[in-house]
Amino acid sequence: MTENAWGYRETSGRLQGVDLSGFKVEAVDGGIGKVDRHSDEAGSAYLVVDTGPWIFGKEVLLPAGTVSRIDVDEEKIYVDRTKEQIKNAPEFHREKHLGDAGYHGELADYYRSGGAFGGRPL
């Protein structure tokens, strides 16, 4: 767990310089899509995940603190949330929310509380 929703956990296996674009993203109960974009900016690290047909082609923004493990060899990122928790997160619109501090705060609060179903908080 991490107090900072926007930072990778030391135990996640995040290696500097590794491009995560195209990595598959796995929730605790199955795949949710692939990384379309990511940021490693200190205090503001995140993944933008293209969900494909799972949520009708929408994208979701996942704070780096949701990442439990990265497997570089398999090109997979594991997050410690369920598909339902991710689906119920505040809706993400790339052009509106990427640099929006208010949205980032709302999203961090959602995931810190464990999401809509009281899962593990960040």
The first five atom37 places (N, CA, C, CB, O) and aatype in JSON, in Angstrom:
{
  "aatype": [12, 16, 6, 2, 0, 17, 7, 18, 1, 6, 16, 15, 7, 1, 10, 5, 7, 19, 3, 10, 15, 7, 13, 11, 19, 6, 0, 19, 3, 7, 7, 9, 7, 11, 19, 3, 1, 8, 15, 3, 6, 0, 7, 15, 0, 18, 10, 19, 19, 3, 16, 7, 14, 17, 9, 13, 7, 11, 6, 19, 10, 10, 14, 0, 7, 16, 19, 15, 1, 9, 3, 19, 3, 6, 6, 11, 9, 18, 19, 3, 1, 16, 11, 6, 5, 9, 11, 2, 0, 14, 6, 13, 8, 1, 6, 11, 8, 10, 7, 3, 0, 7, 18, 8, 7, 6, 10, 0, 3, 18, 18, 1, 15, 7, 7, 0, 13, 7, 7, 1, 14, 10],
  "atom_mask": [
    [1, 1, 1, 1, 1],
    [1, 1, 1, 1, 1],
    [1, 1, 1, 1, 1],
    [1, 1, 1, 1, 1],
    [1, 1, 1, 1, 1],
    [1, 1, 1, 1, 1],
    [1, 1, 1, 0, 1],
    [1, 1, 1, 1, 1],
    [1, 1, 1, 1, 1],
    [1, 1, 1, 1, 1],
    [1, 1, 1, 1, 1],
    [1, 1, 1, 1, 1],
    [1, 1, 1, 0, 1],
    [1, 1, 1, 1, 1],
    [1, 1, 1, 1, 1],
    [1, 1, 1, 1, 1],
    [1, 1, 1, 0, 1],
    [1, 1, 1, 1, 1],
    [1, 1, 1, 1, 1],
    [1, 1, 1, 1, 1],
    [1, 1, 1, 1, 1],
    [1, 1, 1, 0, 1],
    [1, 1, 1, 1, 1],
    [1, 1, 1, 1, 1],
    [1, 1, 1, 1, 1],
    [1, 1, 1, 1, 1],
    [1, 1, 1, 1, 1],
    [1, 1, 1, 1, 1],
    [1, 1, 1, 1, 1],
    [1, 1, 1, 0, 1],
    [1, 1, 1, 0, 1],
    [1, 1, 1, 1, 1],
    [1, 1, 1, 0, 1],
    [1, 1, 1, 1, 1],
    [1, 1, 1, 1, 1],
    [1, 1, 1, 1, 1],
    [1, 1, 1, 1, 1],
    [1, 1, 1, 1, 1],
    [1, 1, 1, 1, 1],
    [1, 1, 1, 1, 1],
    [1, 1, 1, 1, 1],
    [1, 1, 1, 1, 1],
    [1, 1, 1, 0, 1],
    [1, 1, 1, 1, 1],
    [1, 1, 1, 1, 1],
    [1, 1, 1, 1, 1],
    [1, 1, 1, 1, 1],
    [1, 1, 1, 1, 1],
    [1, 1, 1, 1, 1],
    [1, 1, 1, 1, 1],
    [1, 1, 1, 1, 1],
    [1, 1, 1, 0, 1],
    [1, 1, 1, 1, 1],
    [1, 1, 1, 1, 1],
    [1, 1, 1, 1, 1],
    [1, 1, 1, 1, 1],
    [1, 1, 1, 0, 1],
    [1, 1, 1, 1, 1],
    [1, 1, 1, 1, 1],
    [1, 1, 1, 1, 1],
    [1, 1, 1, 1, 1],
    [1, 1, 1, 1, 1],
    [1, 1, 1, 1, 1],
    [1, 1, 1, 1, 1],
    [1, 1, 1, 0, 1],
    [1, 1, 1, 1, 1],
    [1, 1, 1, 1, 1],
    [1, 1, 1, 1, 1],
    [1, 1, 1, 1, 1],
    [1, 1, 1, 1, 1],
    [1, 1, 1, 1, 1],
    [1, 1, 1, 1, 1],
    [1, 1, 1, 1, 1],
    [1, 1, 1, 1, 1],
    [1, 1, 1, 1, 1],
    [1, 1, 1, 1, 1],
    [1, 1, 1, 1, 1],
    [1, 1, 1, 1, 1],
    [1, 1, 1, 1, 1],
    [1, 1, 1, 1, 1],
    [1, 1, 1, 1, 1],
    [1, 1, 1, 1, 1],
    [1, 1, 1, 1, 1],
    [1, 1, 1, 1, 1],
    [1, 1, 1, 1, 1],
    [1, 1, 1, 1, 1],
    [1, 1, 1, 1, 1],
    [1, 1, 1, 1, 1],
    [1, 1, 1, 1, 1],
    [1, 1, 1, 1, 1],
    [1, 1, 1, 1, 1],
    [1, 1, 1, 1, 1],
    [1, 1, 1, 1, 1],
    [1, 1, 1, 1, 1],
    [1, 1, 1, 1, 1],
    [1, 1, 1, 1, 1],
    [1, 1, 1, 1, 1],
    [1, 1, 1, 1, 1],
    [1, 1, 1, 0, 1],
    [1, 1, 1, 1, 1],
    [1, 1, 1, 1, 1],
    [1, 1, 1, 0, 1],
    [1, 1, 1, 1, 1],
    [1, 1, 1, 1, 1],
    [1, 1, 1, 0, 1],
    [1, 1, 1, 1, 1],
    [1, 1, 1, 1, 1],
    [1, 1, 1, 1, 1],
    [1, 1, 1, 1, 1],
    [1, 1, 1, 1, 1],
    [1, 1, 1, 1, 1],
    [1, 1, 1, 1, 1],
    [1, 1, 1, 1, 1],
    [1, 1, 1, 0, 1],
    [1, 1, 1, 0, 1],
    [1, 1, 1, 1, 1],
    [1, 1, 1, 1, 1],
    [1, 1, 1, 0, 1],
    [1, 1, 1, 0, 1],
    [1, 1, 1, 1, 1],
    [1, 1, 1, 1, 1],
    [1, 1, 1, 1, 1]
  ],
  "atom_positions": [
    [[0.83, -1.18, 0.0], [0.0, 0.0, 0.0], [0.87, 1.24, 0.0], [-0.94, 0.0, 1.2], [2.03, 1.21, 0.41]],
    [[0.29, 2.33, -0.47], [1.02, 3.58, -0.51], [0.1, 4.72, -0.11], [1.62, 3.81, -1.9], [-1.09, 4.71, -0.45]],
    [[0.63, 5.7, 0.59], [-0.17, 6.86, 0.94], [-0.37, 7.75, -0.27], [0.49, 7.65, 2.07], [-1.37, 8.47, -0.36]],
    [[0.56, 7.71, -1.21], [0.47, 8.52, -2.4], [-0.15, 7.7, -3.52], [1.86, 9.05, -2.81], [0.48, 6.78, -4.05]],
    [[-1.38, 8.03, -3.88], [-2.07, 7.3, -4.94], [-1.35, 7.44, -6.27], [-3.5, 7.79, -5.07], [-1.52, 6.6, -7.15]],
    [[-0.56, 8.48, -6.43], [0.05, 8.8, -7.72], [1.52, 8.39, -7.79], [-0.07, 10.27, -7.99], [2.26, 8.91, -8.62]],
    [[1.95, 7.48, -6.93], [3.31, 6.96, -6.97], [3.3, 5.45, -6.97], [0.0, 0.0, 0.0], [2.47, 4.82, -6.31]],
    [[4.24, 4.84, -7.72], [4.35, 3.38, -7.73], [4.87, 2.89, -6.38], [5.28, 2.91, -8.88], [5.71, 3.54, -5.76]],
    [[4.38, 1.77, -5.95], [4.9, 1.12, -4.74], [6.32, 0.63, -5.02], [3.98, -0.06, -4.29], [6.64, 0.23, -6.14]],
    [[7.14, 0.65, -4.02], [8.52, 0.16, -4.18], [8.54, -1.3, -4.6], [9.32, 0.33, -2.88], [9.46, -1.74, -5.29]],
    [[7.53, -2.06, -4.2], [7.47, -3.5, -4.48], [6.82, -3.83, -5.82], [6.71, -4.2, -3.38], [6.68, -5.0, -6.16]],
    [[6.42, -2.82, -6.59], [5.7, -3.07, -7.85], [6.6, -3.61, -8.96], [5.03, -1.8, -8.32], [6.11, -4.24, -9.9]],
    [[7.89, -3.37, -8.87], [8.79, -3.81, -9.92], [8.9, -2.81, -11.06], [0.0, 0.0, 0.0], [9.38, -3.16, -12.14]],
    [[8.48, -1.58, -10.82], [8.55, -0.54, -11.86], [10.01, -0.18, -12.12], [7.75, 0.73, -11.45], [10.72, 0.23, -11.21]],
    [[10.44, -0.34, -13.36], [11.8, -0.02, -13.77], [11.79, 1.27, -14.58], [12.42, -1.18, -14.59], [11.04, 1.39, -15.55]],
    [[12.62, 2.22, -14.19], [12.72, 3.47, -14.93], [13.16, 3.2, -16.36], [13.71, 4.44, -14.23], [14.0, 2.33, -16.61]],
    [[12.6, 3.94, -17.28], [13.01, 3.81, -18.68], [12.28, 2.74, -19.47], [0.0, 0.0, 0.0], [12.46, 2.66, -20.68]],
    [[11.47, 1.91, -18.82], [10.72, 0.88, -19.53], [9.38, 1.48, -19.98], [10.49, -0.4, -18.63], [8.6, 1.96, -19.15]],
    [[9.14, 1.45, -21.28], [7.89, 1.97, -21.83], [6.79, 0.95, -21.58], [8.03, 2.29, -23.37], [6.87, -0.19, -22.03]],
    [[5.76, 1.36, -20.86], [4.67, 0.45, -20.51], [3.55, 0.45, -21.56], [4.1, 0.83, -19.17], [2.59, -0.31, -21.42]],
    [[3.66, 1.27, -22.58], [2.63, 1.32, -23.62], [2.47, -0.06, -24.25], [3.0, 2.36, -24.71], [3.45, -0.72, -24.61]],
    [[1.22, -0.48, -24.38], [0.92, -1.78, -24.97], [0.88, -2.93, -23.98], [0.0, 0.0, 0.0], [0.42, -4.02, -24.33]],
    [[1.35, -2.72, -22.74], [1.28, -3.77, -21.73], [-0.19, -4.07, -21.43], [2.05, -3.36, -20.43], [-1.01, -3.16, -21.39]],
    [[-0.5, -5.34, -21.23], [-1.84, -5.74, -20.82], [-2.02, -5.4, -19.34], [-2.08, -7.26, -21.08], [-1.07, -5.46, -18.56]],
    [[-3.25, -5.03, -18.97], [-3.56, -4.68, -17.59], [-4.55, -5.69, -17.04], [-4.12, -3.23, -17.49], [-5.6, -5.94, -17.63]],
    [[-4.19, -6.26, -15.89], [-5.0, -7.29, -15.24], [-5.53, -6.8, -13.9], [-4.19, -8.58, -15.06], [-4.75, -6.44, -13.01]],
    [[-6.85, -6.78, -13.75], [-7.47, -6.53, -12.46], [-7.4, -7.85, -11.68], [-8.96, -6.02, -12.62], [-6.97, -8.86, -12.22]],
    [[-7.82, -7.84, -10.43], [-7.76, -9.07, -9.64], [-8.67, -10.16, -10.19], [-8.13, -8.79, -8.19], [-8.48, -11.34, -9.9]],
    [[-9.66, -9.76, -11.01], [-10.59, -10.76, -11.55], [-10.59, -10.81, -13.08], [-11.99, -10.46, -11.06], [-11.58, -11.23, -13.69]],
    [[-9.49, -10.4, -13.7], [-9.38, -10.56, -15.15], [-8.85, -9.33, -15.87], [0.0, 0.0, 0.0], [-8.66, -8.27, -15.27]],
    [[-8.63, -9.5, -17.15], [-8.06, -8.44, -17.97], [-9.01, -7.29, -18.19], [0.0, 0.0, 0.0], [-10.22, -7.47, -18.29]],
    [[-8.44, -6.07, -18.27], [-9.27, -4.89, -18.52], [-8.85, -4.12, -19.76], [-9.23, -3.97, -17.32], [-9.57, -3.23, -20.2]],
    [[-7.7, -4.44, -20.34], [-7.29, -3.73, -21.54], [-5.78, -3.59, -21.62], [0.0, 0.0, 0.0], [-5.03, -4.35, -21.01]],
    [[-5.35, -2.58, -22.39], [-3.93, -2.33, -22.59], [-3.59, -0.87, -22.3], [-3.52, -2.69, -24.03], [-4.42, 0.02, -22.47]],
    [[-2.36, -0.66, -21.86], [-1.89, 0.69, -21.58], [-1.76, 1.45, -22.9], [-0.52, 0.66, -20.83], [-1.06, 1.03, -23.82]],
    [[-2.45, 2.57, -22.97], [-2.36, 3.44, -24.13], [-1.31, 4.53, -23.9], [-3.73, 4.08, -24.44], [-0.6, 4.94, -24.82]],
    [[-1.22, 4.97, -22.66], [-0.29, 6.03, -22.29], [0.05, 5.87, -20.82], [-0.88, 7.45, -22.59], [-0.76, 5.36, -20.04]],
    [[1.24, 6.32, -20.43], [1.59, 6.31, -19.01], [2.48, 7.49, -18.71], [2.28, 4.98, -18.62], [3.13, 8.05, -19.59]],
    [[2.5, 7.85, -17.44], [3.36, 8.93, -16.98], [4.09, 8.45, -15.74], [2.54, 10.23, -16.68], [3.51, 7.8, -14.87]],
    [[5.37, 8.77, -15.67], [6.18, 8.45, -14.49], [6.52, 9.7, -13.7], [7.45, 7.72, -14.9], [7.41, 9.69, -12.85]],
    [[5.82, 10.78, -14.0], [6.11, 12.04, -13.32], [5.95, 11.89, -11.82], [5.19, 13.16, -13.85], [4.94, 11.37, -11.34]],
    [[6.95, 12.33, -11.07], [6.94, 12.19, -9.61], [5.67, 12.83, -9.04], [8.2, 12.84, -8.98], [5.36, 13.99, -9.32]],
    [[4.96, 12.06, -8.23], [3.76, 12.54, -7.58], [2.54, 12.6, -8.48], [0.0, 0.0, 0.0], [1.47, 13.03, -8.04]],
    [[2.69, 12.17, -9.72], [1.57, 12.21, -10.67], [1.67, 11.07, -11.68], [1.54, 13.56, -11.39], [1.3, 11.24, -12.84]],
    [[2.15, 9.91, -11.26], [2.3, 8.77, -12.15], [0.95, 8.07, -12.34], [3.35, 7.77, -11.6], [0.18, 7.91, -11.39]],
    [[0.69, 7.67, -13.58], [-0.6, 7.04, -13.88], [-0.49, 6.17, -15.12], [-1.68, 8.1, -14.07], [0.52, 6.19, -15.84]],
    [[-1.56, 5.41, -15.36], [-1.73, 4.63, -16.58], [-3.06, 5.05, -17.21], [-1.7, 3.09, -16.29], [-4.07, 5.17, -16.52]],
    [[-3.06, 5.27, -18.51], [-4.3, 5.42, -19.26], [-4.5, 4.08, -19.96], [-4.26, 6.65, -20.29], [-3.67, 3.66, -20.76]],
    [[-5.62, 3.42, -19.64], [-5.88, 2.09, -20.16], [-7.04, 2.13, -21.14], [-6.19, 1.11, -19.01], [-8.13, 2.6, -20.82]],
    [[-6.78, 1.63, -22.35], [-7.82, 1.47, -23.35], [-8.53, 0.16, -23.03], [-7.24, 1.49, -24.83], [-7.93, -0.91, -23.12]],
    [[-9.8, 0.25, -22.66], [-10.54, -0.94, -22.22], [-11.11, -1.75, -23.37], [-11.65, -0.54, -21.3], [-11.67, -2.83, -23.14]],
    [[-10.98, -1.26, -24.6], [-11.52, -2.0, -25.73], [-13.01, -2.26, -25.54], [0.0, 0.0, 0.0], [-13.73, -1.37, -25.08]],
    [[-13.49, -3.44, -25.86], [-14.92, -3.72, -25.76], [-15.42, -3.89, -24.32], [-15.24, -4.95, -26.55], [-16.63, -3.92, -24.09]],
    [[-14.51, -4.01, -23.35], [-14.93, -4.28, -21.98], [-15.85, -3.17, -21.45], [-13.72, -4.43, -21.07], [-16.9, -3.47, -20.88]],
    [[-15.48, -1.91, -21.62], [-16.35, -0.8, -21.21], [-16.67, 0.02, -22.47], [-15.67, 0.1, -20.09], [-16.53, 1.25, -22.47]],
    [[-17.08, -0.64, -23.51], [-17.51, 0.01, -24.74], [-16.44, 0.94, -25.32], [-18.78, 0.79, -24.5], [-16.75, 2.03, -25.8]],
    [[-15.19, 0.51, -25.25], [-14.11, 1.26, -25.88], [-13.66, 2.5, -25.14], [0.0, 0.0, 0.0], [-12.92, 3.31, -25.7]],
    [[-14.07, 2.66, -23.91], [-13.66, 3.83, -23.13], [-12.27, 3.63, -22.56], [-14.66, 4.12, -22.01], [-11.75, 2.52, -22.5]],
    [[-11.69, 4.73, -22.14], [-10.41, 4.7, -21.44], [-10.65, 4.93, -19.96], [-9.41, 5.76, -22.01], [-11.63, 5.57, -19.57]],
    [[-9.75, 4.39, -19.14], [-9.78, 4.65, -17.7], [-8.4, 5.15, -17.3], [-10.18, 3.38, -16.89], [-7.39, 4.8, -17.91]],
    [[-8.38, 5.97, -16.27], [-7.13, 6.47, -15.71], [-6.91, 5.77, -14.38], [-7.16, 8.04, -15.54], [-7.76, 5.85, -13.48]],
    [[-5.78, 5.08, -14.25], [-5.45, 4.38, -13.01], [-4.24, 5.05, -12.36], [-5.18, 2.87, -13.28], [-3.17, 5.12, -12.98]],
    [[-4.38, 5.53, -11.14], [-3.21, 6.05, -10.43], [-2.18, 4.94, -10.25], [-3.62, 6.65, -9.05], [-2.55, 3.77, -10.09]],
    [[-0.91, 5.29, -10.28], [0.16, 4.3, -10.14], [0.07, 3.52, -8.84], [1.51, 4.99, -10.23], [0.55, 2.39, -8.77]],
    [[-0.54, 4.09, -7.82], [-0.68, 3.4, -6.53], [-1.57, 2.17, -6.59], [0.0, 0.0, 0.0], [-1.56, 1.36, -5.66]],
    [[-2.36, 2.0, -7.67], [-3.19, 0.8, -7.81], [-2.4, -0.37, -8.35], [-4.38, 1.09, -8.72], [-2.87, -1.51, -8.32]],
    [[-1.19, -0.1, -8.85], [-0.36, -1.16, -9.46], [0.3, -1.99, -8.36], [0.73, -0.55, -10.39], [1.05, -1.47, -7.54]],
    [[0.0, -3.28, -8.36], [0.61, -4.16, -7.37], [1.88, -4.82, -7.9], [-0.38, -5.22, -6.93], [2.81, -5.1, -7.14]],
    [[1.92, -5.06, -9.24], [3.08, -5.76, -9.79], [3.17, -5.52, -11.28], [3.0, -7.28, -9.49], [2.15, -5.44, -11.98]],
    [[4.39, -5.4, -11.76], [4.64, -5.26, -13.2], [5.55, -6.41, -13.62], [5.29, -3.88, -13.54], [6.62, -6.62, -13.06]],
    [[5.1, -7.16, -14.63], [5.9, -8.25, -15.18], [6.38, -7.81, -16.55], [5.08, -9.59, -15.25], [5.63, -7.89, -17.53]],
    [[7.62, -7.34, -16.62], [8.17, -6.81, -17.86], [8.31, -7.92, -18.91], [9.53, -6.16, -17.6], [8.06, -7.67, -20.09]],
    [[8.69, -9.11, -18.5], [8.86, -10.21, -19.45], [7.55, -10.58, -20.14], [9.43, -11.43, -18.74], [7.53, -10.83, -21.35]],
    [[6.47, -10.62, -19.38], [5.15, -10.96, -19.96], [4.4, -9.74, -20.46], [4.31, -11.68, -18.92], [3.33, -9.86, -21.06]],
    [[4.97, -8.55, -20.22], [4.33, -7.28, -20.59], [2.92, -7.19, -20.01], [4.28, -7.13, -22.11], [1.96, -6.92, -20.72]],
    [[2.83, -7.43, -18.69], [1.57, -7.35, -17.97], [1.73, -6.49, -16.72], [1.06, -8.75, -17.59], [2.76, -6.5, -16.05]],
    [[0.67, -5.75, -16.43], [0.61, -4.93, -15.23], [-0.58, -5.42, -14.42], [0.49, -3.39, -15.57], [-1.69, -5.53, -14.95]],
    [[-0.35, -5.7, -13.16], [-1.4, -6.2, -12.28], [-1.8, -5.08, -11.32], [-0.92, -7.46, -11.49], [-0.96, -4.45, -10.68]],
    [[-3.12, -4.84, -11.23], [-3.64, -3.84, -10.3], [-4.48, -4.53, -9.25], [-4.47, -2.75, -11.05], [-5.05, -5.59, -9.49]],
    [[-4.54, -3.93, -8.07], [-5.22, -4.58, -6.95], [-6.66, -4.11, -6.78], [-4.46, -4.33, -5.67], [-7.13, -3.88, -5.66]],
    [[-7.35, -3.97, -7.89], [-8.75, -3.59, -7.9], [-9.52, -4.57, -8.78], [-8.94, -2.13, -8.38], [-8.95, -5.19, -9.68]],
    [[-10.82, -4.69, -8.51], [-11.66, -5.54, -9.35], [-12.09, -4.76, -10.59], [-12.9, -6.04, -8.56], [-11.99, -3.53, -10.65]],
    [[-12.56, -5.49, -11.56], [-13.07, -4.86, -12.77], [-14.23, -3.92, -12.43], [-13.52, -5.92, -13.79], [-14.33, -2.83, -12.99]],
    [[-15.07, -4.33, -11.53], [-16.23, -3.52, -11.14], [-15.8, -2.22, -10.47], [-17.15, -4.31, -10.19], [-16.37, -1.17, -10.73]],
    [[-14.79, -2.28, -9.6], [-14.28, -1.07, -8.96], [-13.72, -0.1, -10.0], [-13.2, -1.41, -7.93], [-13.95, 1.11, -9.91]],
    [[-13.01, -0.62, -10.97], [-12.43, 0.23, -12.01], [-13.54, 0.81, -12.88], [-11.43, -0.58, -12.87], [-13.51, 1.99, -13.23]],
    [[-14.5, -0.01, -13.23], [-15.62, 0.44, -14.05], [-16.42, 1.54, -13.36], [-16.54, -0.74, -14.39], [-16.93, 2.44, -14.02]],
    [[-16.54, 1.49, -12.03], [-17.33, 2.45, -11.27], [-16.55, 3.69, -10.83], [-17.9, 1.79, -10.06], [-17.09, 4.56, -10.15]],
    [[-15.28, 3.77, -11.21], [-14.47, 4.95, -10.87], [-15.03, 6.18, -11.59], [-12.97, 4.73, -11.25], [-15.74, 6.04, -12.58]],
    [[-14.71, 7.37, -11.08], [-15.17, 8.58, -11.79], [-14.78, 8.52, -13.26], [-14.58, 9.84, -11.13], [-13.64, 8.19, -13.6]],
    [[-15.73, 8.85, -14.12], [-15.54, 8.75, -15.57], [-14.36, 9.62, -16.02], [-16.81, 9.17, -16.3], [-14.16, 10.73, -15.54]],
    [[-13.59, 9.07, -16.97], [-12.39, 9.73, -17.46], [-12.57, 10.18, -18.9], [-11.18, 8.8, -17.34], [-13.02, 9.41, -19.76]],
    [[-12.21, 11.44, -19.17], [-12.17, 12.0, -20.51], [-10.78, 12.6, -20.69], [-13.31, 13.08, -20.74], [-10.44, 13.6, -20.06]],
    [[-9.99, 11.99, -21.55], [-8.58, 12.35, -21.73], [-8.38, 13.86, -21.9], [-8.0, 11.63, -22.93], [-7.57, 14.46, -21.19]],
    [[-9.1, 14.47, -22.83], [-8.87, 15.88, -23.12], [-9.27, 16.8, -21.96], [-9.64, 16.27, -24.36], [-8.8, 17.94, -21.89]],
    [[-10.11, 16.33, -21.08], [-10.59, 17.15, -19.97], [-9.84, 16.86, -18.66], [-12.08, 16.93, -19.78], [-9.61, 17.78, -17.87]],
    [[-9.46, 15.6, -18.42], [-9.02, 15.19, -17.09], [-7.53, 14.95, -16.9], [-9.71, 13.99, -16.73], [-7.09, 14.88, -15.75]],
    [[-6.73, 14.81, -17.96], [-5.32, 14.45, -17.77], [-4.57, 15.43, -16.88], [-4.63, 14.36, -19.1], [-3.82, 15.0, -16.0]],
    [[-4.74, 16.7, -17.06], [-4.03, 17.68, -16.25], [-4.88, 18.35, -15.19], [0.0, 0.0, 0.0], [-4.48, 19.36, -14.61]],
    [[-6.05, 17.8, -14.93], [-7.01, 18.41, -14.01], [-6.76, 17.95, -12.57], [-8.44, 18.07, -14.43], [-7.05, 16.8, -12.22]],
    [[-6.23, 18.85, -11.74], [-5.91, 18.5, -10.35], [-7.15, 18.1, -9.57], [-5.23, 19.68, -9.66], [-7.09, 17.22, -8.7]],
    [[-8.28, 18.73, -9.85], [-9.53, 18.38, -9.16], [-9.95, 16.95, -9.46], [0.0, 0.0, 0.0], [-10.37, 16.23, -8.55]],
    [[-9.86, 16.55, -10.72], [-10.2, 15.18, -11.1], [-9.22, 14.2, -10.46], [-10.2, 15.02, -12.64], [-9.63, 13.15, -9.96]],
    [[-7.95, 14.54, -10.48], [-6.95, 13.66, -9.87], [-7.24, 13.47, -8.39], [-5.52, 14.23, -10.07], [-7.08, 12.37, -7.86]],
    [[-7.65, 14.53, -7.7], [-8.02, 14.43, -6.29], [-9.23, 13.55, -6.08], [0.0, 0.0, 0.0], [-9.26, 12.73, -5.17]],
    [[-10.25, 13.72, -6.94], [-11.46, 12.9, -6.86], [-11.13, 11.43, -7.08], [-12.49, 13.37, -7.9], [-11.63, 10.56, -6.36]],
    [[-10.3, 11.16, -8.08], [-9.93, 9.78, -8.38], [-9.1, 9.17, -7.25], [-9.15, 9.72, -9.69], [-9.31, 8.02, -6.87]],
    [[-8.16, 9.94, -6.71], [-7.35, 9.46, -5.59], [-8.23, 9.14, -4.39], [-6.27, 10.49, -5.2], [-8.04, 8.12, -3.73]],
    [[-9.2, 10.0, -4.1], [-10.12, 9.75, -2.98], [-10.91, 8.47, -3.21], [-11.08, 10.94, -2.8], [-11.11, 7.68, -2.29]],
    [[-11.38, 8.26, -4.44], [-12.14, 7.06, -4.77], [-11.3, 5.81, -4.5], [-12.6, 7.09, -6.25], [-11.77, 4.88, -3.85]],
    [[-10.07, 5.79, -5.01], [-9.24, 4.6, -4.84], [-8.69, 4.47, -3.42], [-8.09, 4.62, -5.83], [-8.5, 3.35, -2.95]],
    [[-8.44, 5.57, -2.73], [-7.98, 5.49, -1.33], [-9.05, 4.86, -0.45], [-7.62, 6.88, -0.8], [-8.74, 4.16, 0.51]],
    [[-10.31, 5.12, -0.78], [-11.4, 4.56, 0.03], [-11.68, 3.1, -0.33], [-12.67, 5.38, -0.16], [-12.56, 2.47, 0.26]],
    [[-10.93, 2.57, -1.3], [-11.13, 1.18, -1.7], [-12.1, 1.04, -2.84], [0.0, 0.0, 0.0], [-12.49, -0.08, -3.18]],
    [[-12.51, 2.14, -3.44], [-13.46, 2.06, -4.55], [-14.87, 1.9, -4.02], [0.0, 0.0, 0.0], [-15.11, 1.96, -2.82]],
    [[-15.77, 1.7, -4.9], [-17.18, 1.67, -4.58], [-17.57, 0.49, -3.7], [-17.98, 1.64, -5.85], [-18.63, 0.52, -3.07]],
    [[-16.76, -0.53, -3.63], [-17.15, -1.72, -2.89], [-16.29, -2.0, -1.67], [-17.11, -2.89, -3.79], [-16.26, -3.12, -1.18]],
    [[-15.6, -0.97, -1.18], [-14.84, -1.13, 0.04], [-13.67, -2.07, -0.06], [0.0, 0.0, 0.0], [-13.32, -2.73, 0.92]],
    [[-13.05, -2.16, -1.23], [-11.86, -3.0, -1.39], [-10.69, -2.43, -0.65], [0.0, 0.0, 0.0], [-10.85, -1.53, 0.18]],
    [[-9.51, -2.94, -0.93], [-8.31, -2.47, -0.25], [-8.02, -1.02, -0.61], [-7.1, -3.35, -0.62], [-7.9, -0.69, -1.79]],
    [[-7.92, -0.16, 0.39], [-7.56, 1.22, 0.09], [-6.09, 1.32, -0.29], [-7.86, 2.12, 1.27], [-5.3, 0.43, 0.02]],
    [[-5.73, 2.41, -0.95], [-4.33, 2.64, -1.32], [-3.52, 2.94, -0.08], [-4.21, 3.78, -2.33], [-2.32, 3.16, -0.17]]
  ]
}
